[in-house]
mmCIF file of C-alpha atoms in Angstrom:
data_model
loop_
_atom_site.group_PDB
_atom_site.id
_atom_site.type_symbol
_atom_site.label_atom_id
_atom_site.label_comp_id
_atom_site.label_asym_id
_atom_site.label_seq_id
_atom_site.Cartn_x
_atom_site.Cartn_y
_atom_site.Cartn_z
ATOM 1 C CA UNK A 1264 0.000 0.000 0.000
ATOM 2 C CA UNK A 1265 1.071 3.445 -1.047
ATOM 3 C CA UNK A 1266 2.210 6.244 1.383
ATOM 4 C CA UNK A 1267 -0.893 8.980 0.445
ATOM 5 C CA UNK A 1268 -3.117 5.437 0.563
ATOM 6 C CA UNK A 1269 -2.473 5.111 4.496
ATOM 7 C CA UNK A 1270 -2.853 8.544 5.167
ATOM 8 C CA UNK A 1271 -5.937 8.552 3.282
ATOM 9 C CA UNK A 1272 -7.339 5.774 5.213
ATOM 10 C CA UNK A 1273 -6.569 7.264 8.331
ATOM 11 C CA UNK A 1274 -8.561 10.359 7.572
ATOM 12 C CA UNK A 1275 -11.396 10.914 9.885
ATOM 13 C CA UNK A 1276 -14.017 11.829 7.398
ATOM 14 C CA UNK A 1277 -16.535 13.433 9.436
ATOM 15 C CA UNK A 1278 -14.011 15.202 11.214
ATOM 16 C CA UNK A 1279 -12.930 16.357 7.546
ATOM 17 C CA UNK A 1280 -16.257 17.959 6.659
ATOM 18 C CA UNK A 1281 -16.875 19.332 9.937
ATOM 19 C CA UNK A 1282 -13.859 21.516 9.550
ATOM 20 C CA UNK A 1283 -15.037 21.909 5.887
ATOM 21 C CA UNK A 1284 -17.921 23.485 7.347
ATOM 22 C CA UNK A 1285 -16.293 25.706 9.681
ATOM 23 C CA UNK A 1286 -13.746 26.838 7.263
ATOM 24 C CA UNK A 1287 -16.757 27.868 4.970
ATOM 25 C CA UNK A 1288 -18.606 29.530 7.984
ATOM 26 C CA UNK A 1289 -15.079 31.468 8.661
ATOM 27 C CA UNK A 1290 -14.505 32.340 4.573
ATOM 28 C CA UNK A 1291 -17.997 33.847 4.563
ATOM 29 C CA UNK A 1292 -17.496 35.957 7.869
ATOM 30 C CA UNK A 1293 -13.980 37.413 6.718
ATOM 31 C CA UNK A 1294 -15.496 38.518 3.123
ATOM 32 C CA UNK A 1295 -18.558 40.311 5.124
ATOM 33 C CA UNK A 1296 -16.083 42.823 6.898
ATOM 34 C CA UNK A 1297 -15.503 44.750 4.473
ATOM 35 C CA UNK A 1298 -19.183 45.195 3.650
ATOM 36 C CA UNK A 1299 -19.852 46.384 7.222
ATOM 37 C CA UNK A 1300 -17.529 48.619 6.667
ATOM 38 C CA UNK A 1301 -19.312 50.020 3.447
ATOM 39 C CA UNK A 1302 -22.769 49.869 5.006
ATOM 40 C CA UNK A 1303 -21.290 52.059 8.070
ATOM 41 C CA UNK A 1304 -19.494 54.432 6.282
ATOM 42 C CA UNK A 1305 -22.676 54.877 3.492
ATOM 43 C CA UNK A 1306 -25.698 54.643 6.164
ATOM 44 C CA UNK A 1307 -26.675 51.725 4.628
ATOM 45 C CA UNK A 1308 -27.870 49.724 7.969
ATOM 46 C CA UNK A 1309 -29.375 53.320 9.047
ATOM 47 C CA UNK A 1310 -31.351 53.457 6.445
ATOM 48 C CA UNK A 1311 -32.418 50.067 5.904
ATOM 49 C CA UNK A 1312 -33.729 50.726 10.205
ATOM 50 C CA UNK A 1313 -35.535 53.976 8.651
ATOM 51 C CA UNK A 1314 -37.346 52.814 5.780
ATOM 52 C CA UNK A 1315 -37.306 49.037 5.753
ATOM 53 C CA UNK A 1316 -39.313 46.540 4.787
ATOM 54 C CA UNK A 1317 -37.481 47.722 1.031
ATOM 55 C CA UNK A 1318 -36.581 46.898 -1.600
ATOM 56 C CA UNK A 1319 -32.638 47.219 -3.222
ATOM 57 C CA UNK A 1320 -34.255 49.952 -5.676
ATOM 58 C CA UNK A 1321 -36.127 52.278 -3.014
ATOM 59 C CA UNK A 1322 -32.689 51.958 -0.539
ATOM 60 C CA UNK A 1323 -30.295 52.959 -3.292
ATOM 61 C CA UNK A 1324 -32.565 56.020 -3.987
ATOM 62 C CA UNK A 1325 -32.477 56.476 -0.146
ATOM 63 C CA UNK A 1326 -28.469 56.355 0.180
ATOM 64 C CA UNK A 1327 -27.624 57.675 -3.034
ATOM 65 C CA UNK A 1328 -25.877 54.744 -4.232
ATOM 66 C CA UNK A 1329 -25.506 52.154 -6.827
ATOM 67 C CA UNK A 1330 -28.950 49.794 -6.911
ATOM 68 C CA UNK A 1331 -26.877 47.094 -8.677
ATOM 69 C CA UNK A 1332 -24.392 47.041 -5.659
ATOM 70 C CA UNK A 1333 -26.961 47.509 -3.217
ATOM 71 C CA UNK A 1334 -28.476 44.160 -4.098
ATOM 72 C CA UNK A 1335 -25.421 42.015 -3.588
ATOM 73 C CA UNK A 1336 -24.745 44.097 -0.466
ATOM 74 C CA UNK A 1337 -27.997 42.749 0.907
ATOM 75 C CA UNK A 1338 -28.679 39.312 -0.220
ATOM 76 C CA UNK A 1339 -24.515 38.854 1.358
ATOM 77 C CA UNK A 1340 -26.329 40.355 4.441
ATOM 78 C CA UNK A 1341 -29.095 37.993 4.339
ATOM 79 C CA UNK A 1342 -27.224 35.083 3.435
ATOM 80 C CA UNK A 1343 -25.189 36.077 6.680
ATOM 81 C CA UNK A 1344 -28.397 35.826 8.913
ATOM 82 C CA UNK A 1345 -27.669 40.193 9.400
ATOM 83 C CA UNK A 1346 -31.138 41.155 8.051
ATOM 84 C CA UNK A 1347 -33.949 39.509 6.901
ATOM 85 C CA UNK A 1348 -35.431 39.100 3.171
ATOM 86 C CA UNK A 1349 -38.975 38.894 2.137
ATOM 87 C CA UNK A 1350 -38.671 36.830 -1.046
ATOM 88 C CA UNK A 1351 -43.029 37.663 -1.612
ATOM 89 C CA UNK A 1352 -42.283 41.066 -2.247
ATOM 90 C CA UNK A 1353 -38.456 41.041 -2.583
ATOM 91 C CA UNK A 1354 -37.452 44.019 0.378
ATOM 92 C CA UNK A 1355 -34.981 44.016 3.117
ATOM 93 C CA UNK A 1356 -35.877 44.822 6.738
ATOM 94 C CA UNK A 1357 -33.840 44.640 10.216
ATOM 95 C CA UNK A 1358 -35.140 43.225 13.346
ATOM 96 C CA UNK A 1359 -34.694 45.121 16.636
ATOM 97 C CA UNK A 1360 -31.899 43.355 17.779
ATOM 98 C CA UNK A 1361 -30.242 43.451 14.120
ATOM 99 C CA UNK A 1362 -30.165 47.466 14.227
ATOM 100 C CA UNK A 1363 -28.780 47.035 18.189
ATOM 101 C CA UNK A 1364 -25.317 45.297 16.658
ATOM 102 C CA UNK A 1365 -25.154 47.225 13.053
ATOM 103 C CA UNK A 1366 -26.924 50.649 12.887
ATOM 104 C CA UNK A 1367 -27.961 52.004 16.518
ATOM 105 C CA UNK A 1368 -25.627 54.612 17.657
ATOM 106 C CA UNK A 1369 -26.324 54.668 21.284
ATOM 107 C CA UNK A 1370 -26.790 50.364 21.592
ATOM 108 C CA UNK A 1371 -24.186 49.054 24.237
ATOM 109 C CA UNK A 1372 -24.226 46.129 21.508
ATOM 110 C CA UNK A 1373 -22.982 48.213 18.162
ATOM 111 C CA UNK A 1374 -19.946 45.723 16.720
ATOM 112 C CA UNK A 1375 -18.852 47.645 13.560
ATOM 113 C CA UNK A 1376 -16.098 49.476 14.911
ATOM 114 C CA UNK A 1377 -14.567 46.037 15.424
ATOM 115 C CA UNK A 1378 -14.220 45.366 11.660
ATOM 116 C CA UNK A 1379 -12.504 49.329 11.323
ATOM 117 C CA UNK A 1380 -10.075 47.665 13.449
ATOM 118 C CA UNK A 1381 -9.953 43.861 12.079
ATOM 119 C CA UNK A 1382 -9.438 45.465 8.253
ATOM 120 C CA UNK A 1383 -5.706 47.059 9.575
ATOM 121 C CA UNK A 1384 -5.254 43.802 10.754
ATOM 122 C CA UNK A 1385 -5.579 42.475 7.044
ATOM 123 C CA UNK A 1386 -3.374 45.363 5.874
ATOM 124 C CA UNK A 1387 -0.651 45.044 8.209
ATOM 125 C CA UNK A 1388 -0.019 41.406 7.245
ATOM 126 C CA UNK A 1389 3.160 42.220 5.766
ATOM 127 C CA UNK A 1390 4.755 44.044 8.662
ATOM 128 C CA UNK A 1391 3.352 41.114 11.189
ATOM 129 C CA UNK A 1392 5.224 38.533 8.984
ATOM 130 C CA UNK A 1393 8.402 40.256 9.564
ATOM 131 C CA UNK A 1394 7.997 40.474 13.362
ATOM 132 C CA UNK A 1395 6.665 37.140 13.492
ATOM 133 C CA UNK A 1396 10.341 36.151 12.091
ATOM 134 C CA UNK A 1397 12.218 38.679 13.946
ATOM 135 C CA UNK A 1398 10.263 38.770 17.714
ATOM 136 C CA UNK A 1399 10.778 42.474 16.867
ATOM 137 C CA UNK A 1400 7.676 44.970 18.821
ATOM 138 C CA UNK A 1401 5.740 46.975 16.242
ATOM 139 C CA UNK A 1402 4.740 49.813 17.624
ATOM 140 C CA UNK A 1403 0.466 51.280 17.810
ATOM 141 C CA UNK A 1404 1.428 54.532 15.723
ATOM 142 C CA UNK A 1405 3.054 51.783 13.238
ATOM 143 C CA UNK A 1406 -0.470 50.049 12.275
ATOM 144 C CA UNK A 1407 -2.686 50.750 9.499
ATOM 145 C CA UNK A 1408 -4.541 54.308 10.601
ATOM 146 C CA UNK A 1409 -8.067 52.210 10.612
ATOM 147 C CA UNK A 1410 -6.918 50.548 13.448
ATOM 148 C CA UNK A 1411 -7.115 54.055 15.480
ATOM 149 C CA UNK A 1412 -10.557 54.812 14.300
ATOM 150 C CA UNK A 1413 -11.907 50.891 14.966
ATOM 151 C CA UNK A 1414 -10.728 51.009 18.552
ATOM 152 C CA UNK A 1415 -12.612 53.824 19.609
ATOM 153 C CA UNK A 1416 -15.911 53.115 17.619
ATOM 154 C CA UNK A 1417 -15.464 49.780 18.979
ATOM 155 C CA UNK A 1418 -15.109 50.587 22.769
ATOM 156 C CA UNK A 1419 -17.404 53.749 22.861
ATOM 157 C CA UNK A 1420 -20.647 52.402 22.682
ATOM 158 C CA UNK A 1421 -19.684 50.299 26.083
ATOM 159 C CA UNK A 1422 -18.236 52.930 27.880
ATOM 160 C CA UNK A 1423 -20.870 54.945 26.878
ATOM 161 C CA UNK A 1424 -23.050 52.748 28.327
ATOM 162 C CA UNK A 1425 -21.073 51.634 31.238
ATOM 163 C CA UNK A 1426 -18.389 53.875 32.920
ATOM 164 C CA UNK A 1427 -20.523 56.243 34.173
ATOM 165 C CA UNK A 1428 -23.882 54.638 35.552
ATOM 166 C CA UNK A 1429 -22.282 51.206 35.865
ATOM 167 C CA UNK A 1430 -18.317 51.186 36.351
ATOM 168 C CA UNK A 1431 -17.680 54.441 38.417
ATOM 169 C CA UNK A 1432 -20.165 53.829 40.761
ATOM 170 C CA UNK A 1433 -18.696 50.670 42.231
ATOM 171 C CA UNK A 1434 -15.535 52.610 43.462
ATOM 172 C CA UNK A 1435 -15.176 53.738 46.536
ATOM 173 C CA UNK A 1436 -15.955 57.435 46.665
ATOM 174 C CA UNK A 1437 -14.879 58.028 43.496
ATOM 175 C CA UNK A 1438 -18.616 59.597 42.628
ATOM 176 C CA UNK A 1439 -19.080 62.101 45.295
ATOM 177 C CA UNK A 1440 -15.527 63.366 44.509
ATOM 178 C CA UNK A 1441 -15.693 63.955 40.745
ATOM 179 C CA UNK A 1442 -19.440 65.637 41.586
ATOM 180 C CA UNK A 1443 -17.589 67.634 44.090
ATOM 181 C CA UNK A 1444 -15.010 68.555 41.737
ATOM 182 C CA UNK A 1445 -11.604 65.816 41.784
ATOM 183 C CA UNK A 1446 -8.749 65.141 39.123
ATOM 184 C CA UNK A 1447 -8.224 62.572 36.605
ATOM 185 C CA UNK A 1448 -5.900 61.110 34.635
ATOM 186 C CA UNK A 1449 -7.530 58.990 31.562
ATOM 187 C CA UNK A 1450 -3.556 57.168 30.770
ATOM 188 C CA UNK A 1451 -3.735 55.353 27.383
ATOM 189 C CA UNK A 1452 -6.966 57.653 26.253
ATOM 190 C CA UNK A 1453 -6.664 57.010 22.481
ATOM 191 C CA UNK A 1454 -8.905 58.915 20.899
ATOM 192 C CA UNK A 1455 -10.514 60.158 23.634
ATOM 193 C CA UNK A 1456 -13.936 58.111 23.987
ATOM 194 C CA UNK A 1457 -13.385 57.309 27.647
ATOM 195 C CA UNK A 1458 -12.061 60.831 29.023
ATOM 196 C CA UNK A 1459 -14.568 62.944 27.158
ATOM 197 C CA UNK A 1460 -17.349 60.750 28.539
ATOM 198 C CA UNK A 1461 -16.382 61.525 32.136
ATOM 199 C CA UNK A 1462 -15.919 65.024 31.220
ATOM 200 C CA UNK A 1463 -19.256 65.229 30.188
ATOM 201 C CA UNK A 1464 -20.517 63.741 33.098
ATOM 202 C CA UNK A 1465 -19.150 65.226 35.780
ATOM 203 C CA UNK A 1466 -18.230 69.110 34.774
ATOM 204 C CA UNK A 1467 -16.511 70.365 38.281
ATOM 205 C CA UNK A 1468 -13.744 68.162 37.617
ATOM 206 C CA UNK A 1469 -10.625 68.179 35.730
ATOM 207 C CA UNK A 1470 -9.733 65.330 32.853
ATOM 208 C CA UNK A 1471 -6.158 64.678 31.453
ATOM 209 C CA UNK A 1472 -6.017 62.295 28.952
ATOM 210 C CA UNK A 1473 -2.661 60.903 28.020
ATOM 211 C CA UNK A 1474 -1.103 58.772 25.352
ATOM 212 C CA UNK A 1475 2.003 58.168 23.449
ATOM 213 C CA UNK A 1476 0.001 58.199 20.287
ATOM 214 C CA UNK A 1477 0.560 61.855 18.909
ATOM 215 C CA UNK A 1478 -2.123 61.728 16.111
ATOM 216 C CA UNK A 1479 -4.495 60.016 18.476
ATOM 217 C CA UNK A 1480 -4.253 63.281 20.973
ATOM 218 C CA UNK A 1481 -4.328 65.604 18.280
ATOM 219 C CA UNK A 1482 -7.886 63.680 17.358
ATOM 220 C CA UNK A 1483 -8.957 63.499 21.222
ATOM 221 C CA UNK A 1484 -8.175 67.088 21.357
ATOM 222 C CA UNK A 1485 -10.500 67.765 18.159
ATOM 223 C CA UNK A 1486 -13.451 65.751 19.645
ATOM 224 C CA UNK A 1487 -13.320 67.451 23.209
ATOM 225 C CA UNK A 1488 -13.400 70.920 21.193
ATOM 226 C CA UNK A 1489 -16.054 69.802 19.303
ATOM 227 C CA UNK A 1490 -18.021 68.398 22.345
ATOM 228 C CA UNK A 1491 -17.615 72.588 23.852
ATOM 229 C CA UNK A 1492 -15.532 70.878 26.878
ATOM 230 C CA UNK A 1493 -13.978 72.914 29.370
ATOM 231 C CA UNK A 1494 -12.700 70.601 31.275
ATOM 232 C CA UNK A 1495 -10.858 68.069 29.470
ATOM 233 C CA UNK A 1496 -7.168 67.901 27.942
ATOM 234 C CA UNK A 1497 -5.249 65.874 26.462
ATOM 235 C CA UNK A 1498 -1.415 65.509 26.395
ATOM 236 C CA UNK A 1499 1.283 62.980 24.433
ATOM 237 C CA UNK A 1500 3.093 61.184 27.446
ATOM 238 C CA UNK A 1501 3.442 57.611 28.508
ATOM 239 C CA UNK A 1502 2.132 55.458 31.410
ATOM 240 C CA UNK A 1503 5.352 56.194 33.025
ATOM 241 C CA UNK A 1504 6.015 59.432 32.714
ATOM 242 C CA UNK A 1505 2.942 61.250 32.658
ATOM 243 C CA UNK A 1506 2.802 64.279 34.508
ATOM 244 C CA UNK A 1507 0.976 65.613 37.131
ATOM 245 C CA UNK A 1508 0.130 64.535 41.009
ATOM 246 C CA UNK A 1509 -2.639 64.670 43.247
ATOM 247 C CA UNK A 1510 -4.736 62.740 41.226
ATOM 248 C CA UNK A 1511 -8.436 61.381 42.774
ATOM 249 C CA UNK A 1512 -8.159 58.832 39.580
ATOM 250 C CA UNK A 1513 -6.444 57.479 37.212
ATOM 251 C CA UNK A 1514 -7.942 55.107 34.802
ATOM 252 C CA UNK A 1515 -6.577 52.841 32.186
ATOM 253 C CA UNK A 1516 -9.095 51.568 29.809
ATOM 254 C CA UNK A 1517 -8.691 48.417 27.955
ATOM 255 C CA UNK A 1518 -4.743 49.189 27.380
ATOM 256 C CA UNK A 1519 -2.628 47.876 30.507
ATOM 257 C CA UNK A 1520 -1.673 45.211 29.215
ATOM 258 C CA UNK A 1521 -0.648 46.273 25.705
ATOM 259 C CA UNK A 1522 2.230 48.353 27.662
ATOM 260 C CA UNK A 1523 5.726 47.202 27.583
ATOM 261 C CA UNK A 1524 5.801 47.959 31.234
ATOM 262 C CA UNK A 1525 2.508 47.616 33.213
ATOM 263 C CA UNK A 1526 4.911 47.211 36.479
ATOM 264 C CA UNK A 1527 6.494 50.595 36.053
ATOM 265 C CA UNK A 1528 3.148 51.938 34.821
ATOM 266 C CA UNK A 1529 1.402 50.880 38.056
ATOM 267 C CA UNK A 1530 4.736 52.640 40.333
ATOM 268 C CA UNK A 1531 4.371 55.389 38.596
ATOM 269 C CA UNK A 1532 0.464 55.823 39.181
ATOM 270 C CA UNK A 1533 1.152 54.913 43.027
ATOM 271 C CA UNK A 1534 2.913 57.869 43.598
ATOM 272 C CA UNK A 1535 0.495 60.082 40.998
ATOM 273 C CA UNK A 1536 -2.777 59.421 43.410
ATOM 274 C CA UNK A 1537 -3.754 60.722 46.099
ATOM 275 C CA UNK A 1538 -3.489 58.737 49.241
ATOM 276 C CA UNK A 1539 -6.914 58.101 49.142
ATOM 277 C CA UNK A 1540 -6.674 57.804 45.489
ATOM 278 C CA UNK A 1541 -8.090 55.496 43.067
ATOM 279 C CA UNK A 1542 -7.057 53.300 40.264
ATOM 280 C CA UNK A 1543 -9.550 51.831 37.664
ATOM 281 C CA UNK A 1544 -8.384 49.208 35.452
ATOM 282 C CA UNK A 1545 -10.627 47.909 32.696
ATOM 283 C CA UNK A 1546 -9.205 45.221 30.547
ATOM 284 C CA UNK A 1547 -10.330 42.363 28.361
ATOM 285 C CA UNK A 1548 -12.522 40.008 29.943
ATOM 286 C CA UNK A 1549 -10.327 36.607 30.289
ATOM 287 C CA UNK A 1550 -10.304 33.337 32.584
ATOM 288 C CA UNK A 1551 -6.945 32.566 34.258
ATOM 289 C CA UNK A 1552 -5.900 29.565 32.007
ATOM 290 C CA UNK A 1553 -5.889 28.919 28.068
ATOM 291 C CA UNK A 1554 -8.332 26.190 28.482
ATOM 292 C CA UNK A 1555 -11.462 28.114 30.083
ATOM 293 C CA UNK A 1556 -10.520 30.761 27.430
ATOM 294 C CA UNK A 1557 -11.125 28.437 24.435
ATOM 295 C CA UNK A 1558 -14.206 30.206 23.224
ATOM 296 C CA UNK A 1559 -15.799 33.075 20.745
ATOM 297 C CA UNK A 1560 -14.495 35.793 22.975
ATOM 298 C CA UNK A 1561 -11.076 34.184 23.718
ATOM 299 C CA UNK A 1562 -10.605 33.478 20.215
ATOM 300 C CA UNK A 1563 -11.541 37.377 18.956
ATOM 301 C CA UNK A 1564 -8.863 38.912 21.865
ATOM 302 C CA UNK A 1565 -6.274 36.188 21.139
ATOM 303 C CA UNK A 1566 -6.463 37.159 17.379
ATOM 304 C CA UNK A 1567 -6.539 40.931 18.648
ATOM 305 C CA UNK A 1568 -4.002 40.231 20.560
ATOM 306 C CA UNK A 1569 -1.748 38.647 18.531
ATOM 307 C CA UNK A 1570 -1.475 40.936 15.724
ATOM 308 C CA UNK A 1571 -2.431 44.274 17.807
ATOM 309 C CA UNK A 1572 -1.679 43.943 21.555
ATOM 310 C CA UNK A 1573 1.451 41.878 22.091
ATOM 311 C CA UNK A 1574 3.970 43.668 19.305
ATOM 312 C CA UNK A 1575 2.559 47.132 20.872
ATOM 313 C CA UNK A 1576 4.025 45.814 24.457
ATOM 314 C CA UNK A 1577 7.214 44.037 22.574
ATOM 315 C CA UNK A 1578 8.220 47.694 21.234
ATOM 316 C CA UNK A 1579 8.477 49.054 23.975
ATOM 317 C CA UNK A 1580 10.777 48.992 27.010
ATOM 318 C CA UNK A 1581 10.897 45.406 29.182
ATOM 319 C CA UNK A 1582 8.339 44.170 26.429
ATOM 320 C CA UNK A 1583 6.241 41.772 29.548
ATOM 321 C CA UNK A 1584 3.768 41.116 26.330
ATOM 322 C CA UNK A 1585 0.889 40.494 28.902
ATOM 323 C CA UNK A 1586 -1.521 40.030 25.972
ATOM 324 C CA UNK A 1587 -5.181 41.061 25.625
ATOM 325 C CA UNK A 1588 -6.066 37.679 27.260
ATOM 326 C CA UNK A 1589 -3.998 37.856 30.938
ATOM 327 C CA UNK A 1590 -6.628 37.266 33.058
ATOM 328 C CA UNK A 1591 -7.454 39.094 36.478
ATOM 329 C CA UNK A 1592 -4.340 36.333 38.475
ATOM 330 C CA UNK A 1593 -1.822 38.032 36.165
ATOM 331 C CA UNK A 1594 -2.988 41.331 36.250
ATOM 332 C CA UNK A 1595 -2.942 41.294 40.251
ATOM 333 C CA UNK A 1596 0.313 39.917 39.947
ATOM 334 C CA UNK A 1597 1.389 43.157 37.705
ATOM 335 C CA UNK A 1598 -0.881 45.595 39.993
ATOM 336 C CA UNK A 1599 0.361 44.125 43.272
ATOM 337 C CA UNK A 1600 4.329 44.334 42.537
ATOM 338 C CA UNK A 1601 3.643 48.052 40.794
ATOM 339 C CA UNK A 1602 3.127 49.285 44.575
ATOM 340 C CA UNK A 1603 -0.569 48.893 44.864
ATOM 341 C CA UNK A 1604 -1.553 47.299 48.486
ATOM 342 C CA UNK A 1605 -5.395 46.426 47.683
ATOM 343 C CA UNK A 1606 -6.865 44.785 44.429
ATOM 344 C CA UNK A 1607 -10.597 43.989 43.206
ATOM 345 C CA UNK A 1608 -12.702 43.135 40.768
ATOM 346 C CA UNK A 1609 -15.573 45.468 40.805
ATOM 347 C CA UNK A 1610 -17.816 43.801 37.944
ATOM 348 C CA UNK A 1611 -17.702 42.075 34.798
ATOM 349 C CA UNK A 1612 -19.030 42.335 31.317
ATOM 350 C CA UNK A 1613 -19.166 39.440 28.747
ATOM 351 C CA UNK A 1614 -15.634 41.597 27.418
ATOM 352 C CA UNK A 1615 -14.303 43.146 29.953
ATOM 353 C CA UNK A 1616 -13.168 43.044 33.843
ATOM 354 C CA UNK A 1617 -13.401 46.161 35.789
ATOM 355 C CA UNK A 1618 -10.542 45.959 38.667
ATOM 356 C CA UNK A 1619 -10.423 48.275 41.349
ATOM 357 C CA UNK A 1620 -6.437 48.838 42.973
ATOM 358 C CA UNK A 1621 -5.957 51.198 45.559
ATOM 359 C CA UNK A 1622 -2.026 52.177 47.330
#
């Protein structure tokens, strides 16, 4: 018997068209991203909410756009299970929940930042084959510029929803001071989301965002002009160098752990707080071992985390590479030996843990 005849009889061959099937499932969802994209950018899933049940000829009118591309736009959608088709009179609607992920602004549950930030994955292939070879860092300002604009229309619509009615209030004290009128330091603010929605929320006190990210700032600094904020700034500095002291908080939001040194980070909030001070850490929801994190959210931060969070920490200075999936073990471990004496979880979201560390 030949070689490729063994192997061929040792193939499992339901096993074989189970993966098959996955792979299929997995070809279909990477060709879709860049159709979210499009129907973001051109209001397509807005106005398919507005005016649907319709059909591809009365949505083109709607958008202004091309009726012939419309229609393969939406039967890829339907195929995909995104909207629903009426085959009797051959229209297009969304379901409640269906505008809630694509086309609903304020929903907790928008996703289409994500696939802003998943295409300069696909673009930066080249540059992630070459650290992949080398172990070399690549650093955030080094990505394709989508990935700036997919983080924070990815993260907004949860912090948004969350930081103020649902994280801050969990703190000790932290509300009655920042009504009162405290001092914050937003470290790692990207574009801004998280710093400008304190801001707004609590107007007697004073918001520093920081980040290392110059063209990030220069955006957060746009948005907080455009929002008619007085009391918000935002400055280019590191997690270990930022300046200031005195501070009633100092937040890192989803971004710890793509530092090169969290360790240092955490000393050098320690002696930025108050005594009484607080730091909030909010970081990708992960289980302590690979095996409990072998699931659909593992399996989007690991990928994240891979091409995005882990040669962002290599770049820089010790390069601990914590990852996007450390889990709230490692993290204490990082908090604790940073200087911090007292460590918490304060809640949880299906994507994130919200950790409370105080000196």
């Amino acid at each position: 018997m030949e070689v490729n005849e063994v192997k061929s009889s040792q193939v499992n061959e339901e096993k074989l068209n189970e993966l098959l099937g996955k792979m299929v499932t997995e070809m279909g969802a990477a060709a879709i991203g860049p159709l979210i994209i499009l129907g973001d950018r051109l209001g397509l899933y807005k106005a398919l909410e507005e005016y649907g049940p319709v059909g591809s000829r009365q949505l083109a009118d709607a958008t202004g756009t091309s009726e012939r591309y419309l229609r393969e736009w939406l039967a890829a959608h339907a195929a995909s299970g995104y909207i629903e088709y009426h085959p009797e009179q051959d229209q297009f609607s969304m379901t409640r929940e269906q505008a809630m992920v694509f086309s609903n602004g304020e929903s907790p549950y928008l996703m289409t930042g994500a696939f802003y930030a998943i295409s300069s994955m696909y673009h930066d292939e080249e540059i992630m084959e070459k650290a992949f070879k080398s172990g070399d860092g690549v650093s955030w300002g080094d990505h394709h510029s989508c990935l700036f604009c997919g983080t924070e229309k990815f993260f907004r619509p949860s912090y948004r929803t969350n930081i103020v009615p649902n994280w801050l209030p969990l703190l000790d004290g932290v509300v009655d001071k920042l009504k009162k009128g405290g001092k914050v330091a937003d470290v790692g603010c990207g574009h801004g989301a998280s710093t400008i929605i304190m801001a707004e929320a609590f107007p007697n006190s004073e918001f520093i965002g920081f980040d290392f990210h110059e063209n990030s700032v220069r955006h957060a600094a746009e948005g907080a002009k455009k929002a008619g904020l007085k009391n918000v700034s935002f400055k280019v500095a590191n997690a270990k160098n930022f300046p200031g002291a005195d501070y009633d908080l100092i937040a890192f939001f989803d971004c710890l752990h793509d530092m090169g040194d969290p360790v240092g980070a955490c000393q050098h909030v320690v002696k930025a707080l108050k005594a009484d001070g607080t730091c909030l850490i909010v970081e990708p929801f992960a289980h302590d071992t690979l095996e409990e994190n072998l699931n659909p959210v593992g399996r989007a931060f690991y990928s994240f985390s891979t091409m995005l969070c882990t040669p962002s920490s290599l770049s820089q200075e010790v390069g601990l590479a914590l990852g996007a999936q450390a889990g709230e073990k490692r993290l204490k471990e990082v908090v604790m030996r940073g200087g911090f004496t007292k460590f918490r979880r304060a809640t949880e979201t299906p994507f994130n843990l919200i950790l409370e560390a105080r000196p």
